[in-house]
């Protein structure tokens, strides 16, 4: 900090060296620093010379200093710091291995190292026995044998902690502390070992032993011990002991020994020494506080984010103050902070250093985009420019706490009467509200009067009074539908597999190669490109090209197969032009695809903090953004794709998204699975999220006959909900539920909380083949009308042909999803546009919302993940049974007159029709029409009468009814019984 302040005081006078009055103004500053410098006031004599003015051209002489700072600016580069730090860390490991190996192979390598000048390096390296080769043997020979002996091991901690501090930016242990301790240990231990080796060289001792142990002291320790031994003899041991004790006392700040003193005598000194001792323990080395401050000041210049060193400096300053000045620590902090803010800009930004990388990254991205335009402008003359964007993670927005509004509370009469009570700060604005205590009395008087009914009032007034009493009986607290299952817990992300952070699978070389091939292919056909921009996605990379003026778009679009041939890709897709941009897009599949896990999609802020009613998180787009849509606004979804292209996984992603975001009281599913195996895993959540018909065993519908009844039941539910919305005066389900939650709708009048109902049909083609119009009509009716009352459809099929996805169904499904299909005809059937046949499969899909088509990589959720999710929900407390749909009157489909059939109204041709049916064993209306020459209406009534009599079975869709009477003899017996 002192260095920064000194630089500021020097730079200001230097810039005003040729002015007179600034020099006089700076004189008091010099007087405060050093009063003896009053003599330089003779400067005005020199400044009176007229020749001093032309010397103003000398400022260029300062440029070398600025350039020197620029040359040394790489020291502030974090990459260079990391390079230097890891170099020190690895060097410490290298020295450790070399030193340990020297203890065993040092004498063998001594001759090799000493003869290094006369021996080739390659041969010397082969002869060395050190584990780290010739370099390791040379370093160990230099530091151990010729240096400090085994005390050279103390060099390793210094190198290690220096690299540790640079890499991890930790100030737990000061480098100066380790350096001082290691240097003393190395010198002291080397001299001690040297004295030991010298004592072994006596004539009585073994000379070979002294020769074998000469590496213990090294050359420096041996010479120092030999010199001391010649001066003071065995007093060398006493000198070494004295040096050790002195170092321990001053380095560790040992002030008391506590040898046999009483408790009473030690109490007062210990109490006085407690603050200093505590501070010394915190600082570890107050003896070296000055060196620590200088070192930490240098580290702050390189590491602006480290604030622990500044705190250490504050603690050192407090320790040196007298004990009586206890409240003084606040002043040094203010002065210290001001000095840092004024002298070093990097340190003032340190509290916001955490957010700096994100801001810098976004600024860099903006600069890249701005630079791309400039490069594109130059490309017209020098060739097509090329830029690419790497996918960046979405920034997480921290939720801001909204400050509570401060509303002044009115004062009561008791508060005004108490003169001693302090008035709040907001009472000045609340003075006009002092009359409010008298207002509540008026409503109470009026309510008491209205509670009395006039005896002369009629029956109508009595009914109105009862309704008012019912309305007043509503609770004042809002209705909470989640209290039906108060202990329900939403699923957690731990249920899903964690595949780690996604890694970019596309290299820069691959981007450059694809760019060159695209430019080369288009160049063969005379199409010049102004610029190319690449956007990397999880499955495909989008190349946005800007052609030269005069190039027709249709000409580029016709080269789709040629570009695919040159790139050797599975299939490319050309978007000409890209909506909202003046570019042409070429989507090229990546060589290595990136899997988008469902956990990485659900863990984003966009999905967690969404306010959508029915959020669905499909996956990630080409720009690596999470694609989240609201099913309530879609409002229905039509899915299609060939077998094995990810359609069933997409359905599981939709259901999992809704299960993660909605309570069982807010959402119900009606699952139709003709395959019987795709959605059977969701049976575990029957009592929580599924809906079914009354008296039905399985909630997941697999029978075609039950599908028709379920669709008709949903139509009845739709009609009932519209009646409730009509009575409540609401236009949609959201408004109705809001009124019900606010207790503005009375349950005694039939009102109830209405959950969302989502109908999921896994395979529409099978239903259209077996049921036909019986399925198409209710689906179309639900798609047309059910949006406002919260019933939404998700229909999937693997055969997007015109006889399955009819015009009526397509007209009512504005949002459509297409996985990979086999032909362009199927793509146009589902999307009304091509491109779905060029997808790469495995979850690659196109989403059509109106006129926009977006390419998305669907998230992957495995079957064990869905199983764990259903187990987590199913093991919790649920409702007694599944959500009950309305019961369909005449579920057999034969009309609504079966139960009210009167035998007296039996048709005159009833017996003849029964004989025809039993004879042919075929219960169909067309058979009666042909054989008895009747119209369709009369033949239909005859079938209903035959069903009520038990001759034919119930309605089975497009199939003929089952004949329950096996032969004519049994029929005659039945007819005779009916006549009686």
mmCIF file of N, CA and C in Angstrom, residues 683-724:
data_model
loop_
_atom_site.group_PDB
_atom_site.id
_atom_site.type_symbol
_atom_site.label_atom_id
_atom_site.label_comp_id
_atom_site.label_asym_id
_atom_site.label_seq_id
_atom_site.Cartn_x
_atom_site.Cartn_y
_atom_site.Cartn_z
ATOM 1 N N UNK A 683 -48.671 -46.840 -13.623
ATOM 2 C CA UNK A 683 -49.737 -47.380 -12.785
ATOM 3 C C UNK A 683 -49.531 -47.069 -11.314
ATOM 4 N N UNK A 684 -48.269 -46.824 -10.918
ATOM 5 C CA UNK A 684 -47.971 -46.604 -9.502
ATOM 6 C C UNK A 684 -48.514 -45.283 -8.992
ATOM 7 N N UNK A 685 -48.791 -44.337 -9.872
ATOM 8 C CA UNK A 685 -49.279 -43.030 -9.430
ATOM 9 C C UNK A 685 -50.776 -42.905 -9.678
ATOM 10 N N UNK A 686 -51.496 -44.037 -9.674
ATOM 11 C CA UNK A 686 -52.928 -44.006 -9.974
ATOM 12 C C UNK A 686 -53.696 -43.158 -8.979
ATOM 13 N N UNK A 687 -53.390 -43.318 -7.677
ATOM 14 C CA UNK A 687 -54.155 -42.599 -6.643
ATOM 15 C C UNK A 687 -53.694 -41.146 -6.492
ATOM 16 N N UNK A 688 -52.732 -40.724 -7.284
ATOM 17 C CA UNK A 688 -52.247 -39.352 -7.184
ATOM 18 C C UNK A 688 -52.597 -38.524 -8.417
ATOM 19 N N UNK A 689 -52.289 -39.035 -9.594
ATOM 20 C CA UNK A 689 -52.385 -38.216 -10.790
ATOM 21 C C UNK A 689 -53.295 -38.778 -11.879
ATOM 22 N N UNK A 690 -53.787 -39.999 -11.765
ATOM 23 C CA UNK A 690 -54.535 -40.590 -12.873
ATOM 24 C C UNK A 690 -56.029 -40.418 -12.676
ATOM 25 N N UNK A 691 -56.733 -40.425 -13.798
ATOM 26 C CA UNK A 691 -58.203 -40.350 -13.818
ATOM 27 C C UNK A 691 -58.727 -41.534 -14.611
ATOM 28 N N UNK A 692 -59.911 -42.017 -14.232
ATOM 29 C CA UNK A 692 -60.488 -43.179 -14.904
ATOM 30 C C UNK A 692 -62.000 -43.142 -14.764
ATOM 31 N N UNK A 693 -62.651 -44.044 -15.507
ATOM 32 C CA UNK A 693 -64.101 -44.174 -15.431
ATOM 33 C C UNK A 693 -64.501 -44.908 -14.158
ATOM 34 N N UNK A 694 -65.691 -44.680 -13.659
ATOM 35 C CA UNK A 694 -66.147 -45.443 -12.484
ATOM 36 C C UNK A 694 -66.227 -46.939 -12.791
ATOM 37 N N UNK A 695 -66.011 -47.733 -11.748
ATOM 38 C CA UNK A 695 -66.083 -49.198 -11.840
ATOM 39 C C UNK A 695 -65.111 -49.750 -12.889
ATOM 40 N N UNK A 696 -63.939 -49.126 -13.004
ATOM 41 C CA UNK A 696 -62.896 -49.591 -13.908
ATOM 42 C C UNK A 696 -61.705 -50.051 -13.086
ATOM 43 N N UNK A 697 -61.195 -51.213 -13.424
ATOM 44 C CA UNK A 697 -60.099 -51.768 -12.633
ATOM 45 C C UNK A 697 -58.784 -51.035 -12.898
ATOM 46 N N UNK A 698 -58.400 -50.880 -14.142
ATOM 47 C CA UNK A 698 -57.127 -50.279 -14.485
ATOM 48 C C UNK A 698 -57.346 -48.848 -14.937
ATOM 49 N N UNK A 699 -56.451 -47.970 -14.440
ATOM 50 C CA UNK A 699 -56.565 -46.561 -14.809
ATOM 51 C C UNK A 699 -56.008 -46.292 -16.199
ATOM 52 N N UNK A 700 -55.013 -47.078 -16.629
ATOM 53 C CA UNK A 700 -54.433 -46.905 -17.960
ATOM 54 C C UNK A 700 -55.257 -47.719 -18.951
ATOM 55 N N UNK A 701 -55.796 -47.064 -19.943
ATOM 56 C CA UNK A 701 -56.763 -47.679 -20.855
ATOM 57 C C UNK A 701 -56.010 -48.350 -21.993
ATOM 58 N N UNK A 702 -56.299 -49.607 -22.185
ATOM 59 C CA UNK A 702 -55.666 -50.378 -23.259
ATOM 60 C C UNK A 702 -56.677 -50.985 -24.222
ATOM 61 N N UNK A 703 -57.962 -50.971 -23.893
ATOM 62 C CA UNK A 703 -58.999 -51.566 -24.728
ATOM 63 C C UNK A 703 -59.653 -50.479 -25.573
ATOM 64 N N UNK A 704 -59.896 -50.809 -26.832
ATOM 65 C CA UNK A 704 -60.465 -49.823 -27.742
ATOM 66 C C UNK A 704 -61.874 -49.422 -27.330
ATOM 67 N N UNK A 705 -62.678 -50.368 -26.845
ATOM 68 C CA UNK A 705 -64.054 -50.054 -26.439
ATOM 69 C C UNK A 705 -64.057 -49.063 -25.276
ATOM 70 N N UNK A 706 -63.104 -49.242 -24.351
ATOM 71 C CA UNK A 706 -63.051 -48.320 -23.216
ATOM 72 C C UNK A 706 -62.508 -46.955 -23.629
ATOM 73 N N UNK A 707 -61.746 -46.924 -24.726
ATOM 74 C CA UNK A 707 -61.244 -45.633 -25.196
ATOM 75 C C UNK A 707 -62.392 -44.756 -25.661
ATOM 76 N N UNK A 708 -63.315 -45.343 -26.403
ATOM 77 C CA UNK A 708 -64.468 -44.572 -26.883
ATOM 78 C C UNK A 708 -65.288 -44.059 -25.717
ATOM 79 N N UNK A 709 -65.508 -44.911 -24.717
ATOM 80 C CA UNK A 709 -66.272 -44.472 -23.551
ATOM 81 C C UNK A 709 -65.529 -43.376 -22.789
ATOM 82 N N UNK A 710 -64.216 -43.487 -22.715
ATOM 83 C CA UNK A 710 -63.449 -42.465 -21.999
ATOM 84 C C UNK A 710 -63.505 -41.134 -22.724
ATOM 85 N N UNK A 711 -63.391 -41.154 -24.037
ATOM 86 C CA UNK A 711 -63.473 -39.910 -24.786
ATOM 87 C C UNK A 711 -64.853 -39.274 -24.645
ATOM 88 N N UNK A 712 -65.902 -40.081 -24.688
ATOM 89 C CA UNK A 712 -67.244 -39.539 -24.477
ATOM 90 C C UNK A 712 -67.401 -38.997 -23.060
ATOM 91 N N UNK A 713 -66.768 -39.661 -22.086
ATOM 92 C CA UNK A 713 -66.823 -39.165 -20.713
ATOM 93 C C UNK A 713 -66.103 -37.830 -20.574
ATOM 94 N N UNK A 714 -64.992 -37.678 -21.279
ATOM 95 C CA UNK A 714 -64.300 -36.393 -21.238
ATOM 96 C C UNK A 714 -65.137 -35.292 -21.888
ATOM 97 N N UNK A 715 -65.883 -35.645 -22.913
ATOM 98 C CA UNK A 715 -66.787 -34.659 -23.506
ATOM 99 C C UNK A 715 -67.866 -34.238 -22.515
ATOM 100 N N UNK A 716 -68.382 -35.187 -21.742
ATOM 101 C CA UNK A 716 -69.360 -34.847 -20.704
ATOM 102 C C UNK A 716 -68.720 -33.978 -19.624
ATOM 103 N N UNK A 717 -67.499 -34.304 -19.245
ATOM 104 C CA UNK A 717 -66.791 -33.477 -18.260
ATOM 105 C C UNK A 717 -66.582 -32.070 -18.796
ATOM 106 N N UNK A 718 -66.301 -31.969 -20.081
ATOM 107 C CA UNK A 718 -66.139 -30.655 -20.690
ATOM 108 C C UNK A 718 -67.431 -29.856 -20.624
ATOM 109 N N UNK A 719 -68.555 -30.496 -20.936
ATOM 110 C CA UNK A 719 -69.841 -29.790 -20.894
ATOM 111 C C UNK A 719 -70.175 -29.353 -19.479
ATOM 112 N N UNK A 720 -69.911 -30.216 -18.487
ATOM 113 C CA UNK A 720 -70.185 -29.850 -17.091
ATOM 114 C C UNK A 720 -69.319 -28.674 -16.651
ATOM 115 N N UNK A 721 -68.064 -28.677 -17.057
ATOM 116 C CA UNK A 721 -67.186 -27.575 -16.661
ATOM 117 C C UNK A 721 -67.625 -26.260 -17.294
ATOM 118 N N UNK A 722 -68.081 -26.329 -18.543
ATOM 119 C CA UNK A 722 -68.561 -25.104 -19.169
ATOM 120 C C UNK A 722 -69.805 -24.575 -18.459
ATOM 121 N N UNK A 723 -70.661 -25.460 -17.962
ATOM 122 C CA UNK A 723 -71.824 -25.011 -17.191
ATOM 123 C C UNK A 723 -71.383 -24.302 -15.909
ATOM 124 N N UNK A 724 -70.352 -24.853 -15.256
ATOM 125 C CA UNK A 724 -69.850 -24.205 -14.040
ATOM 126 C C UNK A 724 -69.242 -22.842 -14.353
#
